[in-house]
Coordinates of C-alpha atoms in Angstrom, one line a residue:
M78 CA -73.9 -18.2 -37.8
I79 CA -75.8 -16.7 -35.0
R80 CA -75.5 -13.2 -36.5
I81 CA -77.0 -14.5 -39.9
I82 CA -79.9 -16.0 -38.1
L83 CA -80.6 -12.9 -36.1
F84 CA -80.4 -10.8 -39.3
L85 CA -82.9 -13.0 -41.1
L86 CA -85.2 -12.8 -38.0
L87 CA -85.1 -9.1 -38.1
I88 CA -85.9 -9.0 -41.8
A89 CA -88.8 -11.4 -41.3
L90 CA -90.2 -9.2 -38.4
G91 CA -89.9 -6.1 -40.5
A92 CA -91.7 -7.7 -43.5
A93 CA -94.5 -9.0 -41.2
G94 CA -94.9 -5.5 -39.7
A95 CA -95.0 -3.8 -43.1
A96 CA -97.6 -6.4 -44.3
W97 CA -99.7 -5.8 -41.2
V98 CA -99.6 -2.0 -41.7
A99 CA -100.6 -2.4 -45.4
E100 CA -103.5 -4.6 -44.5
Q101 CA -105.0 -2.0 -42.1
T102 CA -108.0 -0.1 -43.5
G103 CA -109.4 3.3 -42.6
D104 CA -108.3 6.9 -42.9
F105 CA -106.1 9.1 -40.8
V106 CA -107.4 12.8 -40.4
L107 CA -105.2 15.6 -39.2
T108 CA -107.0 18.9 -38.4
W109 CA -104.9 22.0 -37.5
G110 CA -107.0 25.2 -37.4
T111 CA -108.5 25.6 -40.9
V112 CA -106.2 23.0 -42.4
R113 CA -107.6 19.5 -42.7
M114 CA -105.5 16.6 -44.0
T115 CA -106.9 13.1 -44.7
T116 CA -104.8 10.1 -45.6
T117 CA -104.8 6.4 -45.2
F118 CA -103.0 4.7 -42.3
P119 CA -100.2 3.2 -44.4
V120 CA -99.3 6.5 -46.0
F121 CA -99.4 8.2 -42.6
V122 CA -97.0 5.7 -41.2
L123 CA -94.7 6.2 -44.2
M124 CA -94.8 10.0 -43.9
S125 CA -94.1 9.8 -40.1
G126 CA -91.0 7.7 -40.8
V127 CA -89.7 10.2 -43.3
V128 CA -90.3 13.0 -40.9
V129 CA -88.5 11.2 -38.1
V130 CA -85.5 10.4 -40.3
A131 CA -85.4 14.0 -41.5
A132 CA -85.5 15.3 -37.9
I133 CA -82.7 13.0 -36.9
M134 CA -80.5 14.1 -39.8
L135 CA -81.2 17.8 -39.0
W136 CA -80.3 17.2 -35.4
S137 CA -77.1 15.5 -36.3
I138 CA -76.1 18.3 -38.6
L139 CA -76.8 20.9 -36.0
R140 CA -75.0 19.0 -33.3
G141 CA -72.0 18.6 -35.6
F142 CA -71.8 22.3 -36.2
W143 CA -72.1 22.9 -32.5
R144 CA -69.3 20.5 -31.7
M145 CA -67.0 21.4 -34.5
P146 CA -64.7 23.9 -32.6
G147 CA -64.2 21.3 -29.9
H148 CA -63.3 18.6 -32.4
I149 CA -60.9 21.0 -34.0
R150 CA -59.2 21.8 -30.7
R151 CA -59.1 18.1 -29.8
G152 CA -57.6 17.1 -33.1
R153 CA -55.0 19.8 -32.8
R154 CA -54.1 18.7 -29.3
E155 CA -53.9 15.1 -30.3
R156 CA -51.6 15.9 -33.2
R157 CA -49.4 18.1 -30.9
H158 CA -49.3 15.3 -28.3
A159 CA -48.4 12.8 -31.0
R160 CA -45.5 15.0 -32.1
G161 CA -44.4 15.3 -28.5
R162 CA -44.5 11.6 -28.0
H163 CA -42.5 11.1 -31.2
A164 CA -39.9 13.7 -29.9
I165 CA -39.7 11.8 -26.5
T166 CA -39.2 8.5 -28.3
Q167 CA -36.4 9.9 -30.5
G168 CA -34.8 11.7 -27.5
L169 CA -34.7 8.6 -25.4
L170 CA -33.2 6.7 -28.3
A171 CA -30.6 9.5 -28.7
I172 CA -29.7 9.2 -25.0
G173 CA -29.4 5.5 -25.4
H174 CA -26.7 5.8 -28.1
G175 CA -25.1 8.9 -26.5
D176 CA -26.0 11.7 -28.9
S177 CA -26.3 14.6 -26.5
S178 CA -27.0 17.3 -29.1
A179 CA -29.9 15.3 -30.6
A180 CA -31.2 14.5 -27.2
R181 CA -31.2 18.1 -26.2
G182 CA -33.1 19.1 -29.3
H183 CA -35.7 16.5 -28.9
A184 CA -36.0 17.5 -25.2
E185 CA -36.8 21.1 -26.2
V186 CA -39.4 19.9 -28.7
A187 CA -41.0 17.6 -26.2
R188 CA -41.1 20.3 -23.5
K189 CA -42.9 22.6 -25.9
L190 CA -45.3 20.0 -27.3
A191 CA -45.9 17.8 -24.3
A192 CA -44.9 19.8 -21.2
H193 CA -47.2 17.9 -18.9
D194 CA -46.0 14.4 -20.0
P195 CA -43.9 12.8 -17.3
L196 CA -41.7 11.2 -19.9
A197 CA -40.9 14.7 -21.2
L198 CA -39.5 15.7 -17.8
L199 CA -37.5 12.4 -17.7
L200 CA -36.1 13.2 -21.1
H201 CA -35.2 16.7 -20.1
A202 CA -33.4 15.4 -16.9
Q203 CA -31.5 12.7 -18.7
S204 CA -30.4 15.0 -21.5
A205 CA -29.1 17.5 -18.8
Q206 CA -27.2 14.6 -17.1
L207 CA -25.7 13.6 -20.5
D208 CA -24.5 17.2 -21.1
G209 CA -23.2 17.5 -17.5
D210 CA -25.7 20.1 -16.6
R211 CA -26.3 19.2 -12.9
D212 CA -28.4 22.3 -12.2
G213 CA -30.7 21.5 -15.0
A214 CA -31.0 17.9 -14.0
Q215 CA -31.8 18.8 -10.4
R216 CA -34.5 21.3 -11.5
A217 CA -36.1 18.6 -13.7
F218 CA -36.0 16.0 -10.9
R219 CA -37.4 18.5 -8.4
A220 CA -40.3 19.1 -10.8
M221 CA -40.9 15.4 -11.0
A222 CA -40.7 15.0 -7.2
E223 CA -43.5 17.6 -6.8
R224 CA -45.9 15.5 -9.0
E225 CA -47.8 12.7 -7.5
D226 CA -47.2 10.2 -10.3
T227 CA -43.5 10.8 -10.7
R228 CA -42.5 11.5 -7.1
L229 CA -40.4 8.4 -6.5
L230 CA -38.7 8.8 -9.9
G231 CA -37.8 12.4 -9.0
L232 CA -36.5 11.3 -5.6
R233 CA -34.3 8.7 -7.2
G234 CA -32.9 11.2 -9.6
L235 CA -32.2 13.7 -6.7
F236 CA -30.5 10.8 -4.8
I237 CA -28.2 10.1 -7.8
E238 CA -27.3 13.7 -8.2
A239 CA -26.5 14.0 -4.5
Q240 CA -24.2 11.1 -4.8
R241 CA -22.5 12.6 -7.8
A242 CA -22.0 15.9 -5.9
D243 CA -20.5 13.9 -3.0
D244 CA -23.2 15.1 -0.6
P245 CA -24.1 12.1 1.6
V246 CA -26.3 14.0 3.9
A247 CA -28.6 15.1 1.1
A248 CA -28.6 11.7 -0.4
V249 CA -29.6 10.0 2.9
M250 CA -32.4 12.6 3.4
V251 CA -33.8 11.9 -0.1
A252 CA -33.5 8.1 0.5
E253 CA -35.3 8.4 3.9
E254 CA -38.1 10.4 2.2
A255 CA -38.4 7.7 -0.5
L256 CA -38.4 5.0 2.1
K257 CA -41.4 6.6 3.8
L258 CA -43.4 6.8 0.5
S259 CA -42.4 3.2 -0.5
P260 CA -41.0 0.8 2.1
S261 CA -40.4 -1.7 -0.7
S262 CA -38.0 0.6 -2.6
S263 CA -34.7 -1.4 -2.7
W264 CA -32.4 1.5 -3.5
A265 CA -33.8 3.6 -0.7
S266 CA -33.6 0.8 1.9
H267 CA -30.0 -0.1 0.8
A268 CA -28.9 3.6 1.1
V269 CA -30.5 4.1 4.5
L270 CA -29.1 0.7 5.7
G271 CA -25.6 1.7 4.5
F272 CA -25.9 5.1 6.3
C273 CA -27.0 3.4 9.5
C274 CA -24.0 1.0 9.3
A275 CA -21.6 3.9 8.6
K276 CA -22.6 5.8 11.7
G277 CA -22.8 2.7 13.9
D278 CA -26.6 2.7 14.3
W279 CA -27.0 -1.0 14.5
T280 CA -30.5 -0.9 16.0
G281 CA -31.7 1.2 13.1
A282 CA -30.0 -1.1 10.6
L283 CA -31.6 -4.1 12.2
T284 CA -35.0 -2.4 11.8
I285 CA -34.5 -1.7 8.2
L286 CA -33.3 -5.2 7.6
D287 CA -36.5 -6.6 9.2
N288 CA -38.5 -4.3 6.9
N289 CA -36.6 -5.6 3.8
Q290 CA -37.3 -9.2 4.8
S291 CA -41.1 -8.5 5.4
A292 CA -41.3 -6.6 2.0
G293 CA -39.7 -9.6 0.2
L294 CA -36.6 -7.7 -0.9
I295 CA -34.2 -10.4 0.4
D296 CA -34.5 -14.1 0.9
K297 CA -34.4 -15.9 4.2
A298 CA -30.8 -17.1 4.0
T299 CA -29.5 -13.7 3.2
Y300 CA -31.6 -12.2 6.0
R301 CA -30.2 -14.6 8.6
R302 CA -26.6 -14.0 7.5
Q303 CA -26.9 -10.2 7.4
R304 CA -28.7 -10.1 10.7
G305 CA -26.0 -12.2 12.2
V306 CA -23.4 -9.7 10.9
L307 CA -25.2 -6.7 12.3
L308 CA -25.6 -8.4 15.7
T309 CA -21.9 -9.3 15.7
A310 CA -21.0 -5.7 15.0
R311 CA -23.2 -4.5 17.8
A312 CA -21.7 -7.1 20.2
L313 CA -18.2 -6.1 19.4
E314 CA -19.0 -2.4 19.9
L315 CA -20.7 -3.1 23.3
Q316 CA -18.0 -5.6 24.5
N317 CA -16.5 -3.1 26.9
V318 CA -19.7 -1.1 27.6
D319 CA -22.6 -3.4 28.1
R320 CA -21.4 -7.0 28.3
D321 CA -24.9 -8.4 28.9
L322 CA -26.3 -6.9 25.7
S323 CA -23.1 -7.8 23.9
R324 CA -23.4 -11.5 25.1
E325 CA -27.1 -11.6 24.1
S326 CA -26.4 -10.2 20.7
V327 CA -23.5 -12.5 19.9
M328 CA -25.3 -15.6 21.0
E329 CA -28.2 -14.8 18.7
A330 CA -25.7 -14.0 15.9
V331 CA -23.9 -17.3 16.3
K332 CA -27.2 -19.1 16.0
L333 CA -28.1 -17.2 12.8
A334 CA -24.6 -17.5 11.3
P335 CA -22.5 -20.2 13.0
T336 CA -19.7 -19.9 10.4
L337 CA -19.1 -16.2 11.0
V338 CA -15.6 -16.1 12.5
P339 CA -15.8 -13.0 14.7
A340 CA -19.2 -14.2 16.2
A341 CA -17.8 -17.6 17.0
V342 CA -14.6 -16.2 18.6
L343 CA -16.6 -13.7 20.8
A344 CA -19.2 -16.3 21.7
S345 CA -16.5 -18.8 22.6
K346 CA -14.9 -16.2 24.8
Y347 CA -18.1 -15.6 26.7
E348 CA -18.8 -19.3 27.1
S349 CA -15.2 -19.8 28.4
E350 CA -15.8 -17.1 31.0
A351 CA -18.9 -18.8 32.0
H352 CA -17.0 -22.1 32.4
Q353 CA -19.0 -23.7 29.5
V354 CA -15.9 -25.4 28.0
R355 CA -17.6 -28.0 25.8
R356 CA -20.0 -25.5 24.4
S357 CA -17.2 -23.1 23.7
M358 CA -15.2 -25.7 21.9
R359 CA -18.2 -26.8 19.8
L360 CA -18.7 -23.2 18.6
V361 CA -15.1 -22.9 17.5
E362 CA -15.1 -26.3 15.8
A363 CA -18.2 -25.5 13.8
A364 CA -16.6 -22.3 12.4
W365 CA -13.2 -24.0 11.9
L366 CA -14.7 -26.7 9.7
A367 CA -16.1 -24.0 7.4
Q368 CA -13.1 -21.6 7.4
P369 CA -9.9 -22.3 9.4
H370 CA -8.7 -19.0 10.9
P371 CA -5.9 -18.0 13.3
D372 CA -8.4 -16.3 15.7
L373 CA -10.3 -19.5 16.0
A374 CA -7.2 -21.5 16.8
D375 CA -6.2 -18.9 19.5
A376 CA -9.7 -19.0 21.0
Y377 CA -9.6 -22.8 21.0
A378 CA -6.2 -22.9 22.6
H379 CA -7.3 -20.6 25.4
V380 CA -10.7 -22.1 26.0
K381 CA -9.5 -23.1 29.5
L382 CA -8.1 -20.2 31.4
G383 CA -4.8 -21.0 33.1
D384 CA -3.8 -24.0 31.1
A385 CA -0.1 -24.8 30.6
A386 CA 1.6 -24.4 27.2
R387 CA 1.7 -28.2 26.6
Q388 CA -2.0 -28.5 27.3
R389 CA -2.7 -25.7 24.8
L390 CA -0.5 -27.6 22.3
V391 CA -2.5 -30.8 22.7
R392 CA -5.8 -28.9 22.2
V393 CA -4.5 -27.1 19.1
E394 CA -3.4 -30.4 17.6
T395 CA -6.9 -31.8 18.1
L396 CA -8.4 -28.8 16.3
A397 CA -5.9 -29.0 13.4
A398 CA -6.7 -32.7 12.9
K399 CA -10.3 -31.6 11.9
A400 CA -8.9 -29.9 8.8
P401 CA -5.8 -31.9 7.9
G402 CA -3.2 -30.4 5.6
H403 CA -4.5 -26.8 6.0
I404 CA -1.8 -24.2 6.5
E405 CA -3.7 -22.5 9.4
G406 CA -3.6 -25.7 11.4
A407 CA 0.1 -26.1 10.8
L408 CA 0.7 -22.5 11.8
A409 CA -1.4 -22.9 15.0
I410 CA 0.6 -26.0 15.9
A411 CA 3.9 -24.3 15.3
R412 CA 2.9 -21.3 17.4
A413 CA 1.7 -23.5 20.3
A414 CA 4.8 -25.8 20.0
I415 CA 7.2 -22.8 20.2
D416 CA 5.4 -21.6 23.3
A417 CA 5.7 -25.1 24.8
A418 CA 9.4 -25.5 23.8
E419 CA 8.5 -28.4 21.5
F420 CA 10.8 -27.3 18.7
G421 CA 10.8 -30.6 16.9
K422 CA 7.0 -30.5 16.5
A423 CA 7.2 -26.9 15.3
R424 CA 9.7 -27.8 12.6
A425 CA 7.7 -30.8 11.5
A426 CA 4.5 -28.7 11.2
L427 CA 6.3 -26.0 9.1
E428 CA 8.3 -28.4 7.0
P429 CA 5.7 -28.7 4.1
F430 CA 5.6 -24.9 3.7
I431 CA 9.2 -24.0 3.9
S432 CA 9.9 -24.3 0.1
A433 CA 7.3 -21.5 -0.7
P434 CA 6.8 -19.8 2.7
T435 CA 4.4 -17.1 3.5
Q436 CA 5.2 -14.2 5.8
R437 CA 3.9 -15.9 8.9
V438 CA 5.8 -19.1 8.1
A439 CA 9.0 -17.2 7.6
M440 CA 8.5 -15.2 10.8
L441 CA 7.8 -18.4 12.8
M442 CA 10.9 -20.0 11.4
A443 CA 12.9 -16.9 12.4
E444 CA 11.5 -17.1 15.9
L445 CA 12.2 -20.8 16.0
E446 CA 15.9 -20.4 15.0
R447 CA 16.3 -17.6 17.6
T448 CA 14.6 -19.5 20.4
E449 CA 15.9 -23.0 19.8
H450 CA 19.5 -22.4 18.8
G451 CA 20.0 -18.7 19.5
D452 CA 21.2 -18.4 15.9
S453 CA 20.6 -14.7 15.1
G454 CA 22.1 -15.0 11.6
R455 CA 19.6 -17.6 10.4
A456 CA 16.9 -15.7 12.2
R457 CA 17.8 -12.5 10.4
A458 CA 17.9 -14.4 7.1
W459 CA 14.4 -15.8 7.7
T460 CA 13.2 -12.2 8.6
L461 CA 14.6 -10.9 5.3
R462 CA 12.9 -13.8 3.4
A463 CA 9.6 -12.8 5.1
V464 CA 9.9 -9.4 3.4
R465 CA 9.7 -11.0 -0.1
A466 CA 7.4 -13.9 0.9
L467 CA 3.8 -14.1 -0.2
H468 CA 1.2 -12.4 2.0
D469 CA -1.0 -14.5 4.2
P470 CA -4.8 -14.4 3.9
A471 CA -6.4 -11.2 5.3
W472 CA -9.8 -9.6 5.6
T473 CA -10.4 -8.3 2.1
A474 CA -13.4 -6.4 0.7
D475 CA -13.6 -4.7 -2.8
G476 CA -9.8 -4.6 -3.0
Y477 CA -9.5 -3.1 0.5
V478 CA -7.3 -5.1 3.0
S479 CA -8.0 -4.6 6.7
D480 CA -6.2 -5.9 9.8
R481 CA -9.6 -6.7 11.4
W482 CA -13.1 -7.8 10.4
R483 CA -15.6 -5.1 9.6
P484 CA -19.4 -5.4 9.0
V485 CA -19.5 -3.2 5.9
S486 CA -17.1 -2.4 3.1
P487 CA -15.5 1.1 3.4
V488 CA -15.3 1.3 -0.4
T489 CA -18.9 0.5 -1.5
G490 CA -20.8 0.3 1.8
R491 CA -21.8 -3.3 1.1
L492 CA -22.9 -5.3 4.1
D493 CA -21.0 -8.6 4.9
A494 CA -18.4 -7.8 2.2
F495 CA -15.2 -8.8 4.1
Q496 CA -13.8 -12.3 3.4
W497 CA -10.7 -14.1 4.6
L498 CA -8.8 -14.3 1.4
T499 CA -5.3 -13.8 0.0
P500 CA -5.0 -10.2 -1.3
V501 CA -5.0 -10.0 -5.1
A502 CA -1.8 -8.0 -5.2
S503 CA 0.1 -10.8 -3.4
L504 CA -0.9 -13.7 -5.7
P505 CA 1.9 -15.3 -7.6
S506 CA 2.3 -14.4 -11.3
D507 CA 4.2 -15.7 -14.3
K508 CA 6.7 -12.8 -14.2
G509 CA 10.0 -12.9 -12.4
A510 CA 10.4 -11.8 -8.9
A511 CA 11.0 -8.0 -8.5
I512 CA 13.6 -8.6 -5.7
E513 CA 16.1 -11.4 -6.3
P514 CA 17.2 -13.5 -3.3
S515 CA 20.4 -12.2 -1.8
P516 CA 23.5 -14.5 -1.6
F517 CA 23.6 -13.7 2.2
E518 CA 20.2 -15.1 2.6
E519 CA 21.0 -18.3 0.6
A520 CA 24.2 -18.8 2.5
M521 CA 22.6 -18.3 5.9
L522 CA 19.7 -20.7 5.1
A523 CA 22.0 -23.3 3.7
T524 CA 22.9 -26.4 5.7
P525 CA 25.4 -25.4 8.3
R526 CA 29.0 -26.6 7.6
R527 CA 30.5 -28.9 10.2
A528 CA 34.1 -28.8 11.2
V529 CA 36.5 -31.4 9.8
V530 CA 39.0 -32.8 12.3
L531 CA 42.3 -33.7 10.6
E532 CA 44.2 -36.6 11.9
P533 CA 48.0 -36.3 12.2
P534 CA 49.9 -37.8 9.3
A535 CA 51.3 -41.3 9.7
A536 CA 54.9 -41.9 9.7
G537 CA 56.4 -42.2 6.3
S538 CA 53.6 -40.4 4.5
E539 CA 54.3 -38.3 1.4
P540 CA 54.6 -34.5 1.6
E541 CA 51.8 -34.1 -0.9
S542 CA 49.3 -35.5 1.7
E543 CA 50.4 -32.9 4.2
L544 CA 49.9 -30.1 1.8
A545 CA 46.5 -31.4 0.8
A546 CA 45.4 -31.6 4.4
A547 CA 46.6 -28.1 5.1
A548 CA 44.7 -26.8 2.1
Q549 CA 41.3 -27.9 3.4
D550 CA 38.9 -25.6 5.2
N551 CA 41.1 -22.6 4.6
A552 CA 43.6 -23.9 7.2
P553 CA 46.6 -21.5 7.6
P554 CA 50.0 -23.0 6.9
A555 CA 52.0 -24.4 9.8
T556 CA 54.4 -21.9 11.4
V557 CA 57.7 -22.7 13.0
E558 CA 58.1 -21.4 16.5
P559 CA 61.3 -19.3 16.8
A560 CA 63.9 -20.5 19.3
P561 CA 64.4 -18.6 22.5
I562 CA 67.1 -16.0 22.5
D563 CA 68.7 -17.1 25.7
A564 CA 69.1 -20.6 24.5
A565 CA 72.6 -21.9 24.0
P566 CA 73.9 -22.1 20.5
V567 CA 73.4 -25.5 19.0
V568 CA 76.2 -26.9 16.9
A569 CA 74.8 -28.7 14.0
A570 CA 76.1 -32.2 13.5
P571 CA 77.3 -33.2 10.2
V572 CA 74.5 -34.6 8.2
A573 CA 75.0 -37.0 5.5
T574 CA 73.9 -35.8 2.1
P575 CA 70.8 -37.7 1.1
A576 CA 70.6 -39.3 -2.2
P577 CA 68.8 -37.3 -4.9
P578 CA 65.2 -38.2 -5.3
P579 CA 64.1 -39.9 -8.4
P580 CA 62.9 -37.6 -11.1
R581 CA 59.2 -36.9 -11.3
S582 CA 57.2 -38.0 -14.2
A583 CA 55.7 -35.5 -16.6
E584 CA 52.3 -36.3 -15.4
S585 CA 52.9 -35.2 -11.8
A586 CA 53.0 -31.4 -11.7
P587 CA 54.6 -29.5 -8.8
M588 CA 52.0 -28.7 -6.1
A589 CA 51.4 -25.0 -5.4
S590 CA 51.4 -23.7 -1.9
A591 CA 48.1 -23.7 -0.1
P592 CA 46.2 -20.4 -0.2
L593 CA 45.5 -18.6 3.0
F594 CA 41.8 -18.0 2.0
R595 CA 39.9 -20.2 -0.4
A596 CA 37.2 -18.7 -2.6
R597 CA 33.7 -19.9 -1.7
Q598 CA 31.8 -21.7 -4.3
D599 CA 28.3 -21.3 -2.8
I600 CA 28.2 -17.6 -3.4
P601 CA 28.1 -16.8 -7.1
K602 CA 30.1 -13.8 -8.3
A603 CA 28.5 -11.4 -10.7
A604 CA 30.5 -10.9 -13.9
P605 CA 32.2 -7.5 -14.0
A606 CA 30.5 -5.0 -16.3
P607 CA 32.5 -4.4 -19.5
I608 CA 34.3 -1.1 -19.7
P609 CA 33.2 0.7 -22.9
A610 CA 36.0 1.6 -25.3
V611 CA 34.8 5.2 -25.6
I612 CA 33.5 7.0 -22.5
P613 CA 30.4 8.9 -23.5
I614 CA 30.2 12.5 -22.6
I615 CA 27.1 13.2 -20.6
R616 CA 26.0 16.8 -20.2
A617 CA 23.5 18.4 -18.0
P618 CA 20.3 19.7 -19.6
D619 CA 21.3 23.3 -18.9
D620 CA 24.9 22.9 -20.0
P621 CA 25.4 24.7 -23.4
G622 CA 28.6 22.7 -24.0
I623 CA 31.9 23.7 -25.6
D624 CA 31.8 25.9 -28.7
E625 CA 33.7 23.8 -31.3
D626 CA 34.4 26.9 -33.4
G627 CA 36.2 28.6 -30.6
V628 CA 36.2 32.3 -29.6
A629 CA 36.3 34.6 -32.6
D630 CA 39.5 36.8 -32.6
E631 CA 39.7 39.6 -35.1
F632 CA 43.5 39.7 -34.8
A633 CA 43.9 36.0 -35.4
E634 CA 41.8 36.0 -38.5
Q635 CA 43.6 35.5 -41.8
I636 CA 43.3 38.5 -44.0
G637 CA 42.8 37.3 -47.5
P638 CA 43.4 39.2 -50.7
P639 CA 41.0 42.0 -51.4
K640 CA 38.2 41.2 -53.8
A641 CA 38.6 42.6 -57.2
Q642 CA 36.2 45.3 -58.3
A643 CA 33.5 44.2 -60.7
G644 CA 33.8 45.6 -64.1
G645 CA 31.4 46.6 -66.7
W646 CA 28.1 48.2 -65.9
R647 CA 28.0 46.4 -62.5
G648 CA 31.2 48.1 -61.5
F649 CA 29.9 51.4 -62.7
L650 CA 26.7 51.0 -60.7
S651 CA 28.6 50.0 -57.6
R652 CA 30.9 53.0 -57.8
W653 CA 28.1 55.3 -58.5
G654 CA 26.1 54.0 -55.6
G655 CA 29.1 54.3 -53.3
N656 CA 29.6 57.9 -54.2

């Protein structure tokens, strides 16, 4: 609406000006040497307008001719650049779906048409990586690193190529250079941090971690946890070198990460040495509530130096009550009870876990049998059972199982990667056990058999009862002691012939003599393997075997009747050829 009003206003002003020019009277005279021109003012204004318009058109034409070569060059350059951009786009798409030949062709076109485009360098580098040409990829990334606008991208590519070539020194140098250019680069800070942790430079790692937190790369909770891990690693390393700095580091670490087990154990140790028993116990209890661990139980048991074994047992029972039903508490109680010779408490603590024991449970049961009863057989059986038992939790990171806590993963270099978990390889599966339980183990772990005392038979008892009593518990048959040689001969008195016993009924069968050894029923016997009717002949790979045709003997061959000579033209040809 405003534009229409402005247009109408301009038209009105133009009409008013033209009317004012037409109303002017008088003549306009132009004298140039001998030439004299006289015209009216309106005509002069009209002629002046025509001359100005003609001059503008002439200037435009001349300027167009003057700038025509530049326009031609610019148009050609723009078309060339458009073709290069199209080649770059198609090349990146080819890299996306893994067509290396198409990507290589588009990269060559893009390098010819748009050599100075940073995307062309990127396409060339990625196509070389897709083809496996590491030298070509490194040249392209070096060219990108020399440019101001693609320097970080080129350094990132060189870092990846150094990692692929297994050159950690070059990778760290490139990462440090990138970190100087851009402190907020996450990949560079992660690489330098991992390198510092790998070589044990905990001070440098703490500095990089502070820079990451100030740059906003990690949140506050992650920063506190990772700083606690790094401080704990430094405290453990300086434990026997600089105890003051170690104590200072671990105290700060336990404030930042109170549930970190190594930090709580070391801090409890330092507090115990300083006779701060209550503070030491509180540190262990806080970590125990988050994650029960055998190191925490051991530190809690020895929080007071010089305590007796029974005092340690009472303290461990107090700690285990804070996480009831947990296996670590039961194992800690059993360990302390064995040390205090409280074998009943040890068995009661291990009783819920005997049906499916872990290795530590089985070993504690073996020690309990050996210490309490001196039963080496049952102790050996429990030791054999520990071989096939499930593994206990361990420090695990990225599939790597370690016997101690580490600040970084040796597989990926990830910080705070180790966790107290059961290894994946030892988790139960739905398949059968690879090693079947042995009969010896089952027999040794069975309830011990008690001796049976046989009472002497009463007078007038039947002979069957005597035989049955003798057959129990593999008792050997009674033997008759021979008479001494020097004894005087005994004259047998006449004995009255007893009456014949009444005949036995058909139901009562004669009792067989008692066996000397009775077959045990608690040890199953494996069925004997069936003997095949035909024994297969198995030969070695290099055995040629026996020639079934036998050795050829020219004297043993049967001489058959001679073949008759062919007749007709065939016989003639054979005789003629033979001659």
